[in-house]
Short mmCIF file of C-alpha atoms and ligand atoms in Angstrom, two decimals:
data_model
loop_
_atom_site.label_atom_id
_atom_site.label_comp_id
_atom_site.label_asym_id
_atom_site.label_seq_id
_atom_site.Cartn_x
_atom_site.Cartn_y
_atom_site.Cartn_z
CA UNK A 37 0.00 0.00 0.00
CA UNK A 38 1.01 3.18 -1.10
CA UNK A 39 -0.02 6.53 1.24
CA UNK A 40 0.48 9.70 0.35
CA UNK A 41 0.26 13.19 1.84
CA UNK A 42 0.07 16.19 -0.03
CA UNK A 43 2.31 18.85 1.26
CA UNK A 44 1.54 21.71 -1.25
CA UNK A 45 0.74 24.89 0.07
CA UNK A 46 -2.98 25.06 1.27
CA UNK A 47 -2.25 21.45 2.53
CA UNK A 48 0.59 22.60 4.42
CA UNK A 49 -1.26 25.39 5.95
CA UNK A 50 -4.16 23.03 7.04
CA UNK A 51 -1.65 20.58 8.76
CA UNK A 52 -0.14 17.89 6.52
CA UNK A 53 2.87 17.67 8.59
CA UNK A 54 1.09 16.68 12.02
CA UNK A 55 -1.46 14.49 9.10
CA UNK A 56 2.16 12.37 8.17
CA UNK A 57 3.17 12.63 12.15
CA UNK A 58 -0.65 11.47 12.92
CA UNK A 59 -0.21 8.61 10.11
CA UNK A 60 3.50 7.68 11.19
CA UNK A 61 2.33 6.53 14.51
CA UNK A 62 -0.75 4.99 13.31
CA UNK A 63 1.25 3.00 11.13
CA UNK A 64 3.80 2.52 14.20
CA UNK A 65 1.37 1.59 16.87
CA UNK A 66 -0.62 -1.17 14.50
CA UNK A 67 2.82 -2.51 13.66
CA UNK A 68 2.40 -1.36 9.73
CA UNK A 69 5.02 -0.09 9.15
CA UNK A 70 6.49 -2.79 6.54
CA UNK A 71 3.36 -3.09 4.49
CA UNK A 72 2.67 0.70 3.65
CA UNK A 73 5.03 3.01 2.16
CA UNK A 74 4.35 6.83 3.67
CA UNK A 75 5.16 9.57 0.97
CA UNK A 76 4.64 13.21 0.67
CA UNK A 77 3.15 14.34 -2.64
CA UNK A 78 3.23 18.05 -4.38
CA UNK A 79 -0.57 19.59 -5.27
CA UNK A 80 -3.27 17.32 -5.42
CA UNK A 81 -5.51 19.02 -7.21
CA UNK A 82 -8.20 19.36 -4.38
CA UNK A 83 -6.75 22.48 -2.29
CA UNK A 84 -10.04 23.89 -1.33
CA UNK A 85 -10.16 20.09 0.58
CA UNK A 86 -6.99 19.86 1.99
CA UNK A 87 -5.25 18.48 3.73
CA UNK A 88 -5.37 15.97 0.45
CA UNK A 89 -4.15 12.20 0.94
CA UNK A 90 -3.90 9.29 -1.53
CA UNK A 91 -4.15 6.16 -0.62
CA UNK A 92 -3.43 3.39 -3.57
CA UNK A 93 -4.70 5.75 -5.69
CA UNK A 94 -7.93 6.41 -3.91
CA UNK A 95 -8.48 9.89 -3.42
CA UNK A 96 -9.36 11.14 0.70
CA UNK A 97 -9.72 15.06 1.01
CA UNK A 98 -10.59 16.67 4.11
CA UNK A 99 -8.22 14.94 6.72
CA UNK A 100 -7.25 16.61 9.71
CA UNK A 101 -4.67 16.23 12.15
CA UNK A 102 -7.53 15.00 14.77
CA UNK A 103 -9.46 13.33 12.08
CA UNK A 104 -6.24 10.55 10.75
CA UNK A 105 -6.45 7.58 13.22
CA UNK A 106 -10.31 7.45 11.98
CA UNK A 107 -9.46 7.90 8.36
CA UNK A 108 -6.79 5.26 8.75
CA UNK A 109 -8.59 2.76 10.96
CA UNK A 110 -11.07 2.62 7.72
CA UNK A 111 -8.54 2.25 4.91
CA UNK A 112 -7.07 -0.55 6.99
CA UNK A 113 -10.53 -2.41 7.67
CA UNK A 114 -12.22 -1.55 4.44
S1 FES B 278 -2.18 21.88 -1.93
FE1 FES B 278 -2.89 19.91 -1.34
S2 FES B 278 -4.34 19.48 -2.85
FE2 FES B 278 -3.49 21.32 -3.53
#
């Protein structure tokens, strides 16, 4: 699996960094951390949604900082 953060500008100013911190230790805690490879990614194309994450080429807008262990706990059980 293939996860990545946008880190353009509106996504940076909505919190991508603490989103890849937030995902990091998901991925950490739930012992992932060999089957998922964490990247940052320039524009997605859905600024006014950010902070922007794509997940195996499955499009998520709208995570948050608080919002990423409940985004991630249903891309790993979906
Ligand atoms: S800056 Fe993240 S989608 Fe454009």
């Amino acid at each position: 699996m293939i996860i990545k953060v946008c880190i353009g500008s509106a996504c940076h100013l909505k919190g991508s960094y603490d989103v890849i911190k937030g995902i990091e230790k998901y991925l950490d805690d739930h012992h992932l951390t060999e089957e998922v490879i964490l990247k940052s990614s320039f524009c997605l194309g859905k600024c006014s949604q950010a902070v922007s994450v794509e997940i195996d080429e499955k499009e998520i807008v709208s995570v948050s900082p608080l919002t990423v262990n409940e985004v991630m706990d249903k891309v790993m059980k979906g």
